[in-house]
Tab-separated table of C-alpha atoms in Angstrom:
chain	number	residue	atom	x	y	z
A	670	MET	CA	80.501	98.866	53.728
A	671	ASP	CA	82.491	100.003	56.701
A	672	ASN	CA	84.373	102.835	55.114
A	673	TYR	CA	81.489	105.430	55.397
A	674	LYS	CA	79.633	106.924	58.357
A	675	LYS	CA	76.436	108.958	58.701
A	676	ILE	CA	76.913	112.655	59.466
A	677	GLU	CA	74.591	115.551	59.668
A	678	ASP	CA	72.602	116.052	56.443
A	679	GLY	CA	74.522	113.256	54.765
A	680	PHE	CA	77.511	110.710	54.751
A	681	GLU	CA	81.192	110.707	54.782
A	682	ILE	CA	83.176	108.151	52.682
A	683	ILE	CA	86.775	107.337	53.142
A	684	LEU	CA	88.493	106.196	49.855
A	685	SER	CA	91.877	104.598	49.495
A	686	LYS	CA	94.111	106.331	46.839
A	687	GLU	CA	95.478	102.918	46.186
A	688	PHE	CA	92.190	101.746	44.624
A	689	TYR	CA	90.710	104.891	43.208
A	690	GLU	CA	92.506	107.515	41.109
A	691	ARG	CA	92.001	111.334	41.264
A	692	GLU	CA	90.020	111.210	37.945
A	693	THR	CA	87.564	108.474	39.169
A	694	ILE	CA	86.877	110.413	42.314
A	695	PHE	CA	86.200	113.713	40.460
A	696	ASN	CA	84.087	112.033	37.765
A	697	VAL	CA	81.854	110.561	40.452
A	698	ALA	CA	81.664	113.907	42.132
A	699	TYR	CA	80.625	115.546	39.095
A	700	LYS	CA	77.963	112.938	38.375
A	701	TYR	CA	76.276	113.520	41.750
A	702	ASN	CA	76.930	117.351	42.132
A	703	ASN	CA	73.650	118.329	40.762
A	704	LYS	CA	71.686	116.260	43.349
A	705	PHE	CA	74.044	116.521	46.520
A	706	LEU	CA	76.654	118.945	47.840
A	707	ILE	CA	79.909	117.084	47.375
A	708	MET	CA	83.167	117.854	49.229
A	709	ILE	CA	86.428	116.259	48.670
A	710	SER	CA	89.509	116.459	50.930
A	711	PRO	CA	92.697	114.611	51.452
A	712	GLU	CA	92.709	112.329	54.578
A	713	GLY	CA	96.380	111.802	55.152
A	714	ASP	CA	98.631	110.464	52.377
A	715	LYS	CA	96.703	107.353	51.397
A	716	GLU	CA	93.100	108.360	51.705
A	717	VAL	CA	90.366	110.839	50.496
A	718	LYS	CA	87.541	112.031	52.339
A	719	PHE	CA	84.323	112.198	50.116
A	720	VAL	CA	81.615	113.849	51.883
A	721	ILE	CA	77.839	113.885	50.419
A	722	ARG	CA	75.370	116.286	51.998
A	723	ARG	CA	71.972	117.562	51.321
A	724	LYS	CA	71.724	120.685	49.044
A	725	GLU	CA	69.327	123.487	50.248
A	726	GLY	CA	65.776	122.633	49.485
A	727	GLU	CA	66.753	118.957	48.434
A	728	GLN	CA	66.379	115.631	50.116
A	729	GLU	CA	69.063	114.240	52.356
A	730	PRO	CA	71.063	111.321	50.741
A	731	LEU	CA	69.908	107.944	51.897
A	732	ILE	CA	71.833	104.839	52.239
A	733	HIS	CA	70.431	103.678	48.776
A	734	ASP	CA	72.211	106.776	47.303
A	735	ILE	CA	75.507	105.668	49.031
A	736	GLU	CA	75.281	102.342	47.548
A	737	LYS	CA	74.717	103.736	44.117
A	738	ILE	CA	77.808	106.088	44.638
A	739	PHE	CA	79.967	103.093	45.731
A	740	ALA	CA	78.907	101.229	42.646
A	741	GLU	CA	79.756	104.338	40.528
A	742	PHE	CA	83.258	104.459	42.124
A	743	ILE	CA	83.872	100.934	40.821
A	744	ASP	CA	82.400	101.378	37.469
A	745	GLU	CA	84.551	104.606	36.868
A	746	GLN	CA	87.679	103.101	38.105
A	747	LEU	CA	87.149	99.973	35.878
A	748	LYS	CA	86.529	102.345	32.789
A	749	LEU	CA	89.867	104.059	33.476
A	750	ASP	CA	91.766	100.850	34.062
A	751	ILE	CA	90.432	99.454	30.742
A	752	LEU	CA	91.195	102.671	28.977
A	753	LYS	CA	94.773	102.427	30.066
A	754	ARG	CA	95.080	98.795	29.242
A	755	THR	CA	93.836	99.266	25.699
A	756	GLN	CA	95.614	102.510	24.835
A	757	ASP	CA	98.189	100.918	22.749
A	758	ILE	CA	95.700	98.868	20.609
A	759	ARG	CA	93.433	101.942	20.148
A	760	ASP	CA	96.428	104.011	19.114
A	761	ARG	CA	97.343	101.437	16.362
A	762	ILE	CA	93.711	101.107	15.037
A	763	TYR	CA	93.473	105.086	14.841
A	764	GLU	CA	97.038	104.942	13.165
A	765	LYS	CA	95.819	102.404	10.471
A	766	ALA	CA	92.415	104.054	10.007
A	767	PHE	CA	93.899	107.501	9.231
A	768	LEU	CA	97.030	106.437	7.374
A	769	PRO	CA	95.346	107.049	3.883
A	770	LEU	CA	94.610	110.585	5.095
A	771	ARG	CA	98.130	111.649	5.784
A	772	GLY	CA	98.845	112.508	2.117
A	773	ILE	CA	95.878	114.774	1.664
A	774	LYS	CA	96.419	118.454	2.117
C-alpha cells in the first residue's frame, strides 16, 4: 500500500479516478464519517485525495483502519461495477414481473 501516508492525526490516501468512481468514494466516506473526520479533494485531473483524521474526542485512525478502508473501496467499486453490468437483465426481470399490473388502474 504505497498510495497513502501518515499525517498529523490520521492518514492521507491518494485514489486514482480511473479505478474508483465518485459514487464509490462518497459511499466509503459516508460509511466512516461517524468514526473519523473525512475530507475529499481533487488531486490533479486523475486523482482524489481522501484524508482520514481523528475526530475531537475520538481515537486516531490506525493502520488497521486504513486497511479496512482500502478493502471497502474495492468492495464498493465492485458492487457498482456489478450493478452496471447487470442493469439490463434486472430491467427485463422487473418488466416481466410487473407486466400483469400494467392493466390495473
